[in-house]
Each structure stands twice: as structure tokens, then as C-alpha cells.
PDB file of C-alpha atoms in Angstrom:
ATOM      1  CA  ASP A   1     -70.710 104.886 131.174  1.00 86.00           C
ATOM      2  CA  VAL A   2     -67.192 104.564 130.013  1.00 88.00           C
ATOM      3  CA  ASP A   3     -68.674 102.405 126.863  1.00 92.00           C
ATOM      4  CA  ALA A   4     -70.693 104.887 126.035  1.00 91.00           C
ATOM      5  CA  LEU A   5     -67.804 108.074 126.277  1.00 92.00           C
ATOM      6  CA  ARG A   6     -65.252 106.051 124.404  1.00 91.00           C
ATOM      7  CA  ALA A   7     -67.669 105.468 121.764  1.00 92.00           C
ATOM      8  CA  VAL A   8     -68.216 109.227 121.105  1.00 92.00           C
ATOM      9  CA  ALA A   9     -64.904 110.177 121.409  1.00 94.00           C
ATOM     10  CA  THR A  10     -62.890 110.551 118.809  1.00 94.00           C
ATOM     11  CA  ALA A  11     -60.193 112.706 118.375  1.00 94.00           C
ATOM     12  CA  GLY A  12     -60.620 116.407 116.977  1.00 94.00           C
ATOM     13  CA  LYS A  13     -64.065 116.495 119.101  1.00 96.00           C
ATOM     14  CA  LYS A  14     -64.230 119.665 121.753  1.00 97.00           C
ATOM     15  CA  ALA A  15     -64.546 117.915 125.117  1.00 97.00           C
ATOM     16  CA  VAL A  16     -65.633 119.706 128.258  1.00 97.00           C
ATOM     17  CA  VAL A  17     -65.418 117.992 131.482  1.00 98.00           C
ATOM     18  CA  ILE A  18     -67.086 119.674 134.552  1.00 97.00           C
ATOM     19  CA  GLY A  19     -65.547 119.239 137.953  1.00 96.00           C
ATOM     20  CA  GLY A  20     -61.898 119.298 138.841  1.00 95.00           C
ATOM     21  CA  GLY A  21     -61.656 116.461 141.442  1.00 94.00           C
ATOM     22  CA  TYR A  22     -60.680 112.856 141.110  1.00 92.00           C
ATOM     23  CA  ILE A  23     -62.746 112.022 137.958  1.00 93.00           C
ATOM     24  CA  GLY A  24     -62.326 115.342 136.276  1.00 96.00           C
ATOM     25  CA  LEU A  25     -58.386 115.122 136.333  1.00 96.00           C
ATOM     26  CA  GLU A  26     -58.834 111.117 134.981  1.00 95.00           C
ATOM     27  CA  VAL A  27     -61.420 111.550 132.140  1.00 96.00           C
ATOM     28  CA  SER A  28     -59.646 115.184 131.017  1.00 97.00           C
ATOM     29  CA  ALA A  29     -56.393 113.225 130.768  1.00 98.00           C
ATOM     30  CA  CYS A  30     -57.892 110.214 129.051  1.00 96.00           C
ATOM     31  CA  LEU A  31     -59.470 112.384 126.276  1.00 97.00           C
ATOM     32  CA  ALA A  32     -56.723 114.224 125.671  1.00 97.00           C
ATOM     33  CA  ILE A  33     -54.634 111.324 125.010  1.00 97.00           C
ATOM     34  CA  LEU A  34     -57.102 110.159 122.793  1.00 96.00           C
ATOM     35  CA  GLY A  35     -56.630 113.270 120.951  1.00 97.00           C
ATOM     36  CA  LEU A  36     -59.672 115.558 121.668  1.00 97.00           C
ATOM     37  CA  ASP A  37     -59.289 119.304 122.758  1.00 98.00           C
ATOM     38  CA  VAL A  38     -60.445 118.947 126.492  1.00 98.00           C
ATOM     39  CA  THR A  39     -61.210 121.794 128.436  1.00 98.00           C
ATOM     40  CA  LEU A  40     -61.625 121.135 132.302  1.00 98.00           C
ATOM     41  CA  VAL A  41     -64.367 123.197 134.175  1.00 97.00           C
ATOM     42  CA  ALA A  42     -63.576 123.651 138.017  1.00 95.00           C
ATOM     43  CA  ARG A  43     -65.853 125.739 140.630  1.00 93.00           C
ATOM     44  CA  THR A  44     -62.916 126.327 142.838  1.00 92.00           C
ATOM     45  CA  GLY A  45     -59.546 127.818 142.715  1.00 92.00           C
ATOM     46  CA  HIS A  46     -57.471 124.757 142.831  1.00 93.00           C
ATOM     47  CA  LEU A  47     -57.281 121.159 141.620  1.00 94.00           C
ATOM     48  CA  LEU A  48     -58.550 118.293 143.982  1.00 93.00           C
ATOM     49  CA  PRO A  49     -59.605 121.083 146.330  1.00 91.00           C
ATOM     50  CA  LYS A  50     -60.181 118.001 149.300  1.00 88.00           C
ATOM     51  CA  LEU A  51     -57.110 116.533 149.127  1.00 91.00           C
ATOM     52  CA  PHE A  52     -54.214 118.675 147.320  1.00 93.00           C
ATOM     53  CA  THR A  53     -52.796 121.595 148.857  1.00 93.00           C
ATOM     54  CA  PRO A  54     -52.969 124.851 146.337  1.00 93.00           C
ATOM     55  CA  GLU A  55     -48.996 123.721 145.797  1.00 92.00           C
ATOM     56  CA  LEU A  56     -49.529 120.090 145.127  1.00 94.00           C
ATOM     57  CA  SER A  57     -52.613 121.403 142.859  1.00 95.00           C
ATOM     58  CA  LYS A  58     -50.102 124.049 140.799  1.00 95.00           C
ATOM     59  CA  PHE A  59     -47.951 120.483 139.854  1.00 96.00           C
ATOM     60  CA  PHE A  60     -50.902 118.840 138.191  1.00 97.00           C
ATOM     61  CA  GLU A  61     -52.402 121.639 137.030  1.00 97.00           C
ATOM     62  CA  ASP A  62     -49.299 122.802 134.807  1.00 97.00           C
ATOM     63  CA  LEU A  63     -48.821 119.058 133.975  1.00 97.00           C
ATOM     64  CA  TRP A  64     -52.821 118.753 132.412  1.00 98.00           C
ATOM     65  CA  THR A  65     -51.587 122.171 130.373  1.00 98.00           C
ATOM     66  CA  ALA A  66     -48.545 121.204 129.044  1.00 97.00           C
ATOM     67  CA  LYS A  67     -50.340 118.073 127.927  1.00 97.00           C
ATOM     68  CA  GLY A  68     -53.170 120.333 126.077  1.00 97.00           C
ATOM     69  CA  VAL A  69     -55.831 120.377 128.594  1.00 98.00           C
ATOM     70  CA  LYS A  70     -57.436 123.992 129.347  1.00 97.00           C
ATOM     71  CA  ILE A  71     -58.042 125.086 132.576  1.00 97.00           C
ATOM     72  CA  LEU A  72     -61.080 127.322 133.517  1.00 96.00           C
ATOM     73  CA  LYS A  73     -61.077 127.748 137.358  1.00 94.00           C
ATOM     74  CA  HIS A  74     -63.247 129.960 139.661  1.00 93.00           C
ATOM     75  CA  THR A  75     -65.875 128.981 136.756  1.00 95.00           C
ATOM     76  CA  GLU A  76     -69.275 127.575 136.905  1.00 94.00           C
ATOM     77  CA  VAL A  77     -71.606 125.678 134.391  1.00 95.00           C
ATOM     78  CA  THR A  78     -75.038 127.705 134.253  1.00 95.00           C
ATOM     79  CA  SER A  79     -76.598 125.646 131.265  1.00 95.00           C
ATOM     80  CA  LEU A  80     -76.262 123.366 128.552  1.00 95.00           C
ATOM     81  CA  SER A  81     -77.782 123.836 125.005  1.00 95.00           C
ATOM     82  CA  GLY A  82     -78.334 121.897 122.132  1.00 93.00           C
ATOM     83  CA  ASP A  83     -80.807 120.243 119.904  1.00 92.00           C
ATOM     84  CA  THR A  84     -80.010 116.167 119.784  1.00 90.00           C
ATOM     85  CA  ALA A  85     -77.086 116.767 121.478  1.00 89.00           C
ATOM     86  CA  VAL A  86     -75.087 119.404 123.495  1.00 93.00           C
ATOM     87  CA  SER A  87     -73.274 121.719 121.682  1.00 95.00           C
ATOM     88  CA  SER A  88     -72.683 124.679 124.057  1.00 96.00           C
ATOM     89  CA  LEU A  89     -72.225 125.468 127.676  1.00 96.00           C
ATOM     90  CA  ALA A  90     -72.972 128.602 129.155  1.00 95.00           C
ATOM     91  CA  LEU A  91     -70.525 129.975 131.906  1.00 95.00           C
ATOM     92  CA  SER A  92     -69.966 132.101 134.541  1.00 93.00           C
ATOM     93  CA  PRO A  93     -67.775 133.283 137.556  1.00 92.00           C
ATOM     94  CA  SER A  94     -68.425 130.769 140.363  1.00 89.00           C
ATOM     95  CA  SER A  95     -68.857 132.065 144.074  1.00 83.00           C
ATOM     96  CA  SER A  96     -64.974 131.235 144.847  1.00 75.00           C
ATOM     97  CA  SER A  97     -64.101 133.485 142.041  1.00 72.00           C
ATOM     98  CA  SER A  98     -62.144 137.021 142.771  1.00 70.00           C
ATOM     99  CA  SER A  99     -60.738 137.320 139.203  1.00 68.00           C
ATOM    100  CA  SER A 100     -60.851 140.549 137.188  1.00 63.00           C
ATOM    101  CA  SER A 101     -60.988 138.235 133.918  1.00 75.00           C
ATOM    102  CA  PRO A 102     -63.977 136.204 133.654  1.00 81.00           C
ATOM    103  CA  PRO A 103     -64.624 133.151 131.750  1.00 86.00           C
ATOM    104  CA  PRO A 104     -66.058 132.892 128.178  1.00 88.00           C
ATOM    105  CA  SER A 105     -70.045 133.242 128.408  1.00 92.00           C
ATOM    106  CA  THR A 106     -70.125 130.357 126.395  1.00 94.00           C
ATOM    107  CA  LEU A 107     -68.206 127.476 125.137  1.00 96.00           C
ATOM    108  CA  PRO A 108     -68.526 125.310 122.176  1.00 96.00           C
ATOM    109  CA  CYS A 109     -68.414 121.584 122.579  1.00 96.00           C
ATOM    110  CA  ASP A 110     -69.310 117.979 121.176  1.00 96.00           C
ATOM    111  CA  LEU A 111     -69.731 115.846 124.276  1.00 95.00           C
ATOM    112  CA  VAL A 112     -69.589 116.640 127.765  1.00 96.00           C
ATOM    113  CA  VAL A 113     -68.532 114.756 130.795  1.00 96.00           C
ATOM    114  CA  ALA A 114     -69.651 115.530 134.655  1.00 94.00           C
ATOM    115  CA  GLY A 115     -67.503 114.459 137.364  1.00 93.00           C
ATOM    116  CA  LEU A 116     -69.434 116.100 140.232  1.00 88.00           C
ATOM    117  CA  GLY A 117     -68.798 113.717 143.041  1.00 84.00           C
ATOM    118  CA  ALA A 118     -71.142 111.304 144.685  1.00 84.00           C
ATOM    119  CA  VAL A 119     -73.250 110.836 147.953  1.00 86.00           C
ATOM    120  CA  PRO A 120     -74.999 108.069 149.329  1.00 90.00           C
ATOM    121  CA  ASN A 121     -77.645 106.506 147.732  1.00 89.00           C
ATOM    122  CA  THR A 122     -80.314 105.741 150.871  1.00 88.00           C
ATOM    123  CA  LYS A 123     -83.059 107.219 149.757  1.00 84.00           C
ATOM    124  CA  LEU A 124     -84.654 103.926 150.214  1.00 82.00           C
ATOM    125  CA  PHE A 125     -84.066 104.616 153.863  1.00 81.00           C
ATOM    126  CA  GLN A 126     -85.005 107.811 154.372  1.00 75.00           C
ATOM    127  CA  GLY A 127     -88.734 108.998 155.526  1.00 63.00           C
ATOM    128  CA  LYS A 128     -90.961 109.786 157.979  1.00 42.00           C
ATOM    129  CA  GLU A 129     -89.268 106.742 160.476  1.00 47.00           C
ATOM    130  CA  GLY A 130     -85.912 107.550 159.762  1.00 51.00           C
ATOM    131  CA  GLY A 131     -84.270 104.751 158.124  1.00 53.00           C
ATOM    132  CA  GLU A 132     -86.755 102.103 157.536  1.00 56.00           C
ATOM    133  CA  LEU A 133     -85.919  98.560 156.166  1.00 58.00           C
ATOM    134  CA  GLY A 134     -88.730  97.617 153.812  1.00 54.00           C
ATOM    135  CA  GLY A 135     -92.329  97.755 155.323  1.00 55.00           C
ATOM    136  CA  SER A 136     -90.935  95.857 158.904  1.00 55.00           C
ATOM    137  CA  GLY A 137     -90.911  99.187 161.123  1.00 57.00           C
ATOM    138  CA  HIS A 138     -87.399  98.782 162.179  1.00 64.00           C
ATOM    139  CA  THR A 139     -84.951 101.911 161.110  1.00 79.00           C
ATOM    140  CA  LEU A 140     -81.348 101.992 160.301  1.00 87.00           C
ATOM    141  CA  GLU A 141     -79.530 104.492 161.888  1.00 90.00           C
ATOM    142  CA  LEU A 142     -78.539 107.360 158.832  1.00 91.00           C
ATOM    143  CA  ASP A 143     -75.740 110.215 159.438  1.00 91.00           C
ATOM    144  CA  PRO A 144     -77.825 113.237 159.444  1.00 89.00           C
ATOM    145  CA  THR A 145     -75.027 114.827 157.445  1.00 89.00           C
ATOM    146  CA  THR A 146     -73.835 112.701 155.113  1.00 89.00           C
ATOM    147  CA  LYS A 147     -77.492 110.472 154.788  1.00 90.00           C
ATOM    148  CA  ALA A 148     -75.160 107.320 155.108  1.00 93.00           C
ATOM    149  CA  ILE A 149     -75.713 104.290 156.696  1.00 94.00           C
ATOM    150  CA  VAL A 150     -74.162 104.456 160.494  1.00 94.00           C
ATOM    151  CA  VAL A 151     -72.214 100.950 161.180  1.00 94.00           C
ATOM    152  CA  ASP A 152     -70.243 100.060 163.890  1.00 93.00           C
ATOM    153  CA  ALA A 153     -66.481  98.823 163.742  1.00 91.00           C
ATOM    154  CA  HIS A 154     -67.767  95.567 162.541  1.00 91.00           C
ATOM    155  CA  LEU A 155     -70.094  96.817 159.752  1.00 93.00           C
ATOM    156  CA  ARG A 156     -73.128  95.913 161.857  1.00 92.00           C
ATOM    157  CA  THR A 157     -75.616  98.634 161.406  1.00 92.00           C
ATOM    158  CA  ARG A 158     -78.102  99.015 164.632  1.00 89.00           C
ATOM    159  CA  LEU A 159     -80.291  96.206 163.951  1.00 87.00           C
ATOM    160  CA  GLU A 160     -79.514  92.645 164.575  1.00 81.00           C
ATOM    161  CA  ASP A 161     -78.003  90.415 161.894  1.00 85.00           C
ATOM    162  CA  VAL A 162     -78.216  93.418 159.543  1.00 90.00           C
ATOM    163  CA  PHE A 163     -74.625  94.755 158.209  1.00 93.00           C
ATOM    164  CA  ALA A 164     -73.759  97.135 155.424  1.00 95.00           C
ATOM    165  CA  ILE A 165     -70.861  98.193 153.487  1.00 95.00           C
ATOM    166  CA  GLY A 166     -69.187  99.889 150.814  1.00 94.00           C
ATOM    167  CA  ASP A 167     -69.898 103.656 149.822  1.00 93.00           C
ATOM    168  CA  VAL A 168     -73.114 103.929 151.703  1.00 94.00           C
ATOM    169  CA  VAL A 169     -71.954 103.233 154.927  1.00 95.00           C
ATOM    170  CA  SER A 170     -70.103 105.835 157.634  1.00 94.00           C
ATOM    171  CA  PHE A 171     -67.792 103.332 159.311  1.00 93.00           C
ATOM    172  CA  PRO A 172     -65.314 104.604 162.410  1.00 91.00           C
ATOM    173  CA  VAL A 173     -61.650 104.586 161.490  1.00 82.00           C
ATOM    174  CA  GLU A 174     -59.336 102.495 163.476  1.00 72.00           C
ATOM    175  CA  GLY A 175     -56.236 104.580 164.446  1.00 63.00           C
ATOM    176  CA  LEU A 176     -55.102 108.163 162.810  1.00 60.00           C
ATOM    177  CA  GLY A 177     -57.245 109.877 165.073  1.00 62.00           C
ATOM    178  CA  GLY A 178     -60.710 108.160 164.899  1.00 65.00           C
ATOM    179  CA  GLY A 179     -63.454 109.511 163.504  1.00 79.00           C
ATOM    180  CA  ARG A 180     -65.827 108.696 160.965  1.00 86.00           C
ATOM    181  CA  ARG A 181     -65.628 107.732 157.280  1.00 86.00           C
ATOM    182  CA  VAL A 182     -67.737 107.680 154.254  1.00 88.00           C
ATOM    183  CA  GLU A 183     -65.214 105.855 151.487  1.00 88.00           C
ATOM    184  CA  GLY A 184     -66.317 105.683 147.815  1.00 84.00           C
ATOM    185  CA  HIS A 185     -63.397 103.593 146.607  1.00 85.00           C
ATOM    186  CA  VAL A 186     -63.004 100.358 144.671  1.00 88.00           C
ATOM    187  CA  THR A 187     -60.502  99.409 147.882  1.00 90.00           C
ATOM    188  CA  HIS A 188     -62.666  99.804 150.470  1.00 92.00           C
ATOM    189  CA  ALA A 189     -65.716  98.304 148.837  1.00 93.00           C
ATOM    190  CA  ARG A 190     -64.309  94.545 148.094  1.00 94.00           C
ATOM    191  CA  ALA A 191     -62.567  94.955 151.641  1.00 93.00           C
ATOM    192  CA  SER A 192     -65.241  95.608 153.333  1.00 94.00           C
ATOM    193  CA  GLY A 193     -67.154  93.168 151.797  1.00 94.00           C
ATOM    194  CA  LEU A 194     -64.882  89.813 152.530  1.00 93.00           C
ATOM    195  CA  TYR A 195     -64.422  91.185 155.957  1.00 93.00           C
ATOM    196  CA  THR A 196     -68.726  91.176 156.300  1.00 92.00           C
ATOM    197  CA  ALA A 197     -68.698  87.999 154.299  1.00 91.00           C
ATOM    198  CA  ARG A 198     -66.550  86.395 156.247  1.00 87.00           C
ATOM    199  CA  SER A 199     -68.101  87.909 159.969  1.00 84.00           C
ATOM    200  CA  MET A 200     -71.363  86.165 158.952  1.00 84.00           C
ATOM    201  CA  LEU A 201     -70.170  82.937 158.279  1.00 83.00           C
ATOM    202  CA  GLY A 202     -68.715  82.635 161.371  1.00 76.00           C
ATOM    203  CA  LYS A 203     -65.253  82.752 160.484  1.00 63.00           C
ATOM    204  CA  SER A 204     -63.170  81.633 163.872  1.00 53.00           C
ATOM    205  CA  GLY A 205     -61.349  84.160 165.168  1.00 54.00           C
ATOM    206  CA  HIS A 206     -62.864  87.205 163.053  1.00 62.00           C
ATOM    207  CA  THR A 207     -63.568  89.349 165.855  1.00 73.00           C
ATOM    208  CA  GLU A 208     -61.015  92.594 164.981  1.00 84.00           C
ATOM    209  CA  PRO A 209     -62.530  95.578 163.821  1.00 89.00           C
ATOM    210  CA  TYR A 210     -62.777  96.430 160.287  1.00 91.00           C
ATOM    211  CA  ALA A 211     -59.077  98.171 159.666  1.00 87.00           C
ATOM    212  CA  TYR A 212     -59.302 100.146 156.414  1.00 89.00           C
ATOM    213  CA  LEU A 213     -56.133 103.136 155.854  1.00 88.00           C
ATOM    214  CA  PRO A 214     -57.894 105.349 153.517  1.00 88.00           C
ATOM    215  CA  LEU A 215     -56.275 105.003 150.166  1.00 90.00           C
ATOM    216  CA  LEU A 216     -56.745 106.842 146.875  1.00 92.00           C
ATOM    217  CA  TYR A 217     -54.684 106.495 143.901  1.00 92.00           C
ATOM    218  CA  SER A 218     -54.392 107.857 140.204  1.00 94.00           C
ATOM    219  CA  ARG A 219     -52.344 106.667 136.936  1.00 95.00           C
ATOM    220  CA  VAL A 220     -52.022 107.941 133.745  1.00 96.00           C
ATOM    221  CA  ASP A 221     -49.407 105.457 132.149  1.00 96.00           C
ATOM    222  CA  PRO A 222     -48.643 107.440 128.872  1.00 97.00           C
ATOM    223  CA  TRP A 223     -47.433 110.489 130.782  1.00 97.00           C
ATOM    224  CA  GLY A 224     -45.315 108.172 133.361  1.00 97.00           C
ATOM    225  CA  LEU A 225     -47.869 109.682 136.054  1.00 97.00           C
ATOM    226  CA  CYS A 226     -48.593 107.599 139.276  1.00 97.00           C
ATOM    227  CA  TRP A 227     -49.539 109.031 142.250  1.00 97.00           C
ATOM    228  CA  LYS A 228     -50.544 107.237 145.809  1.00 96.00           C
ATOM    229  CA  PHE A 229     -52.052 108.725 149.289  1.00 96.00           C
ATOM    230  CA  PHE A 230     -52.381 106.997 152.383  1.00 93.00           C
ATOM    231  CA  GLY A 231     -54.716 108.082 155.558  1.00 90.00           C
ATOM    232  CA  HIS A 232     -56.015 111.648 156.281  1.00 88.00           C
ATOM    233  CA  ASN A 233     -54.994 115.209 154.933  1.00 89.00           C
ATOM    234  CA  ASP A 234     -55.137 117.268 157.974  1.00 85.00           C
ATOM    235  CA  GLY A 235     -52.580 118.710 159.513  1.00 87.00           C
ATOM    236  CA  GLN A 236     -49.623 120.635 157.977  1.00 89.00           C
ATOM    237  CA  LEU A 237     -48.099 119.213 154.892  1.00 92.00           C
ATOM    238  CA  ARG A 238     -44.144 118.615 154.931  1.00 90.00           C
ATOM    239  CA  LEU A 239     -42.924 118.019 151.603  1.00 91.00           C
ATOM    240  CA  ILE A 240     -39.962 115.669 150.898  1.00 91.00           C
ATOM    241  CA  GLY A 241     -38.107 116.602 146.690  1.00 88.00           C
ATOM    242  CA  LYS A 242     -39.383 119.162 144.256  1.00 89.00           C
ATOM    243  CA  VAL A 243     -42.787 119.276 143.349  1.00 92.00           C
ATOM    244  CA  LYS A 244     -41.763 120.866 140.375  1.00 91.00           C
ATOM    245  CA  SER A 245     -39.568 117.321 139.499  1.00 92.00           C
ATOM    246  CA  GLY A 246     -42.805 115.198 139.450  1.00 94.00           C
ATOM    247  CA  ASP A 247     -41.135 112.840 141.756  1.00 94.00           C
ATOM    248  CA  PHE A 248     -41.562 113.742 145.306  1.00 94.00           C
ATOM    249  CA  SER A 249     -43.150 112.736 148.896  1.00 94.00           C
ATOM    250  CA  GLY A 250     -45.534 114.529 151.325  1.00 93.00           C
ATOM    251  CA  PHE A 251     -46.615 113.974 154.832  1.00 92.00           C
ATOM    252  CA  TRP A 252     -49.550 115.649 157.034  1.00 92.00           C
ATOM    253  CA  LEU A 253     -48.116 115.893 160.616  1.00 89.00           C
ATOM    254  CA  ASN A 254     -50.839 116.965 163.273  1.00 86.00           C
ATOM    255  CA  GLY A 255     -49.210 117.517 166.398  1.00 83.00           C
ATOM    256  CA  ASP A 256     -46.911 114.026 167.310  1.00 83.00           C
ATOM    257  CA  GLU A 257     -48.859 112.325 164.843  1.00 85.00           C
ATOM    258  CA  ILE A 258     -48.033 111.566 160.880  1.00 88.00           C
ATOM    259  CA  ARG A 259     -51.961 111.733 159.745  1.00 88.00           C
ATOM    260  CA  GLY A 260     -51.158 110.757 155.892  1.00 92.00           C
ATOM    261  CA  GLY A 261     -49.087 110.655 153.191  1.00 94.00           C
ATOM    262  CA  ILE A 262     -48.329 110.854 149.116  1.00 96.00           C
ATOM    263  CA  HIS A 263     -45.708 109.806 146.945  1.00 96.00           C
ATOM    264  CA  CYS A 264     -45.812 110.806 143.320  1.00 97.00           C
ATOM    265  CA  THR A 265     -43.791 109.834 140.280  1.00 97.00           C
ATOM    266  CA  LEU A 266     -43.585 110.512 136.607  1.00 97.00           C
ATOM    267  CA  LYS A 267     -41.328 107.710 136.024  1.00 96.00           C
ATOM    268  CA  GLY A 268     -44.137 104.876 135.637  1.00 94.00           C
ATOM    269  CA  GLU A 269     -45.729 102.836 138.136  1.00 94.00           C
ATOM    270  CA  SER A 270     -42.901 100.117 138.083  1.00 94.00           C
ATOM    271  CA  THR A 271     -40.495 102.593 139.794  1.00 93.00           C
ATOM    272  CA  ALA A 272     -42.224 103.294 143.135  1.00 94.00           C
ATOM    273  CA  LYS A 273     -43.857 100.129 143.837  1.00 94.00           C
ATOM    274  CA  GLU A 274     -40.935 100.554 147.423  1.00 93.00           C
ATOM    275  CA  ALA A 275     -41.693 103.988 147.635  1.00 94.00           C
ATOM    276  CA  PHE A 276     -45.393 103.664 147.556  1.00 95.00           C
ATOM    277  CA  GLU A 277     -44.896 100.591 150.360  1.00 94.00           C
ATOM    278  CA  ILE A 278     -42.745 102.734 152.508  1.00 92.00           C
ATOM    279  CA  LEU A 279     -45.251 105.130 152.617  1.00 93.00           C
ATOM    280  CA  ARG A 280     -48.037 103.037 153.750  1.00 92.00           C
ATOM    281  CA  GLU A 281     -46.092 101.255 156.352  1.00 89.00           C
ATOM    282  CA  VAL A 282     -44.928 105.164 157.786  1.00 88.00           C
ATOM    283  CA  VAL A 283     -48.657 106.033 157.868  1.00 90.00           C
ATOM    284  CA  GLU A 284     -49.840 103.038 159.349  1.00 86.00           C
ATOM    285  CA  GLY A 285     -46.543 102.948 161.875  1.00 79.00           C
ATOM    286  CA  GLY A 286     -47.759 105.233 164.378  1.00 69.00           C
ATOM    287  CA  VAL A 287     -44.285 106.635 165.447  1.00 72.00           C
ATOM    288  CA  ALA A 288     -44.889 109.503 167.487  1.00 74.00           C
ATOM    289  CA  LEU A 289     -43.013 112.899 166.778  1.00 79.00           C
ATOM    290  CA  ASP A 290     -41.330 114.534 169.262  1.00 77.00           C
ATOM    291  CA  GLU A 291     -38.988 118.064 168.167  1.00 78.00           C
ATOM    292  CA  THR A 292     -36.225 115.595 167.780  1.00 73.00           C
ATOM    293  CA  ALA A 293     -37.850 113.005 165.389  1.00 73.00           C
ATOM    294  CA  ARG A 294     -39.604 116.382 163.444  1.00 76.00           C
ATOM    295  CA  SER A 295     -36.088 117.896 163.124  1.00 75.00           C
ATOM    296  CA  LEU A 296     -34.680 114.685 161.770  1.00 71.00           C
ATOM    297  CA  PHE A 297     -37.967 114.436 159.752  1.00 72.00           C
ATOM    298  CA  ASP A 298     -37.080 117.929 158.264  1.00 76.00           C
ATOM    299  CA  GLU A 299     -33.430 117.050 156.751  1.00 82.00           C
ATOM    300  CA  CYS A 300     -34.788 113.953 155.288  1.00 83.00           C
ATOM    301  CA  THR A 301     -34.601 114.391 150.998  1.00 85.00           C
ATOM    302  CA  SER A 302     -35.932 111.177 149.955  1.00 88.00           C
ATOM    303  CA  ILE A 303     -38.871 108.805 151.508  1.00 89.00           C
ATOM    304  CA  GLN A 304     -36.137 105.987 151.966  1.00 88.00           C
ATOM    305  CA  GLN A 305     -34.684 108.676 154.280  1.00 87.00           C
ATOM    306  CA  VAL A 306     -38.122 109.409 156.591  1.00 83.00           C
ATOM    307  CA  ALA A 307     -38.450 105.208 156.878  1.00 82.00           C
ATOM    308  CA  GLU A 308     -35.131 104.870 158.151  1.00 81.00           C
ATOM    309  CA  VAL A 309     -35.580 107.654 160.940  1.00 75.00           C
ATOM    310  CA  LEU A 310     -38.176 106.761 161.740  1.00 76.00           C
ATOM    311  CA  LEU A 311     -37.456 102.853 161.977  1.00 67.00           C
ATOM    312  CA  ASN A 312     -34.527 104.016 164.272  1.00 66.00           C
ATOM    313  CA  ARG A 313     -37.112 105.616 166.478  1.00 62.00           C
ATOM    314  CA  LYS A 314     -39.773 102.912 166.897  1.00 59.00           C
ATOM    315  CA  MET A 315     -36.866 100.688 168.017  1.00 51.00           C
ATOM    316  CA  HIS A 316     -35.555 103.332 170.314  1.00 52.00           C
ATOM    317  CA  GLU A 317     -39.065 103.292 171.550  1.00 56.00           C
ATOM    318  CA  ALA A 318     -39.407  99.753 171.811  1.00 52.00           C
TER     319      ALA A 318
END
């Protein structure tokens, strides 16, 4: 897909990117850098809604707009038209729209990229017999909501000696409140494959459950932009630093837990390596936040100060 896109992505062309999520943001940025006239179309009211709050999203929307990407929110694509290639799209307000200014009814274009998300492709195992494995009569358990293959903490299915890995599995998350997760990220794909290979080969001492800290990151080098997110984004977001500056951190707090965190910079990835490592350590740390810790947390102006506060708390608890 990338090779095909790169072959037609020449400066001056009109490109439309459908989808305001992770793929939509990265592809629209790349096309703008290549000199195309880019419009991003999103059904929702802010970008990356599954992760970002409206405040965080506004920073990215403002940056993309400043770099020349036109953003149409609350907008749906109803059809694509063209003879040998797409030449225009028909648009309409999405169900989330309450604006008195509807989008244009048509949008001319030379190329279209659809970044609409992904679902586990387990159709092979979906049928009258549940998740039947080939013609064996044995079935895999599929999550009724996501259709992902259900595995245990060691990535085993309910069938003896059958493992499942990567973005087609629903696996239990150790720590951070538990629960199950379907993870479509390359880091999980690699880590789950390595973990399962060691288990299947019977590596000595390889009995610990699969431990994966959810991760999402993005990097647009020509803009100096780099951000990383670890954990889960449920709870109240506490921001550290000024979001408008492009150099900020944030933590999602739920009760006495730090459930997730994000760090962003506009100064390039090399300047934020320490901050990213601190971010991971804080989210993984499992330090309980009582009222005293929360008040100290609120006084921090940098992620380094957060780490210092929480490290002192952890040493005190020990």
C-alpha cells in the first residue's frame, strides 16, 4: 500500500485522507510534507478520539492546520466518483455534527487514502460451530464483541497446544486495572511472537504471564514532532506543561492509580529519550496516589519532577 501511494503522491496533487485516527494523522502529515494539497475528513468532533481529549486533540489539529492540512470534522464520505480513478468525493454532515456550517457537498481529488481502523480478521474461525479450527471439530473461543481469539495469560487458546498471537487475539492485561485488550501495534506483534516461541520451545523458567504495557507512538521528523503514550487513557487527565508549546506531559489518574501517560515534544525524538523512559517507569511503577501525593503531583511542572515525587513516595512505602 505504501509503495503504491508513494508512486502517485507527487507535489501539487489534491489528496483526501479519510479518517481522523492514527493512520489518518500520519498519512496526512506525510502527504503534506511531500507537497500535496491535503484534506483530512473525520466523522468525529476531534482527532484521535479514542486516545486524545479535546484539549490534546486541538494541539494536533492546530499543528496540522499550520502545516497546510485542511481538516473537515463532523463529516462523512457518502460516495466516491471517477472514471479510471477517483476524481471527487460526496460529503455530508456526520451524525455527530451540530454545526450550522455543513461541509462542501463535493470534494475534488486526485487520490484518496482511507484510514478507517482495523478489526481482527478471524472469519476463518467464525461459523455455526463457533471458532472451528479447520475441519477438526475443535473450536477456538472468540470474543463476542471484538471477534478476536480469546487467549489466557500465556497466550494459549482453549485448545491444547494451540497458541495465538498478534492483533487477532484478546489477551488479559497484567496490572493497570486488568481487563482484556486487542492490540493492533507492531510492538505487541513482535513481543507476543517472541514470548510464544519461547513457551513452545520450553525455555527453562519461562513461566511468567505475558506482560505487555500498551504503547502508541508517532513521529513526524520534519516537524520535530514526537509523542509516546503508555498504558490506558481511562480516568482524569492531568496535564504538565503548556500544551500549546508542543512540549508537555499528561497522566490519566483513576482513583489512586496512574492508568496511563503521554509525553510530547516538538524538538525531535532525540531530545525526549529521558522523558519517554521516565514516562514508562511512572506508568509501570504502580505507586498509589493518596491525597498528599495528588497535591504534590499537581505542583509539578515537568515529568522529571513527577518521577522524583513518585520515587520518593515509593521509597517511603518500602
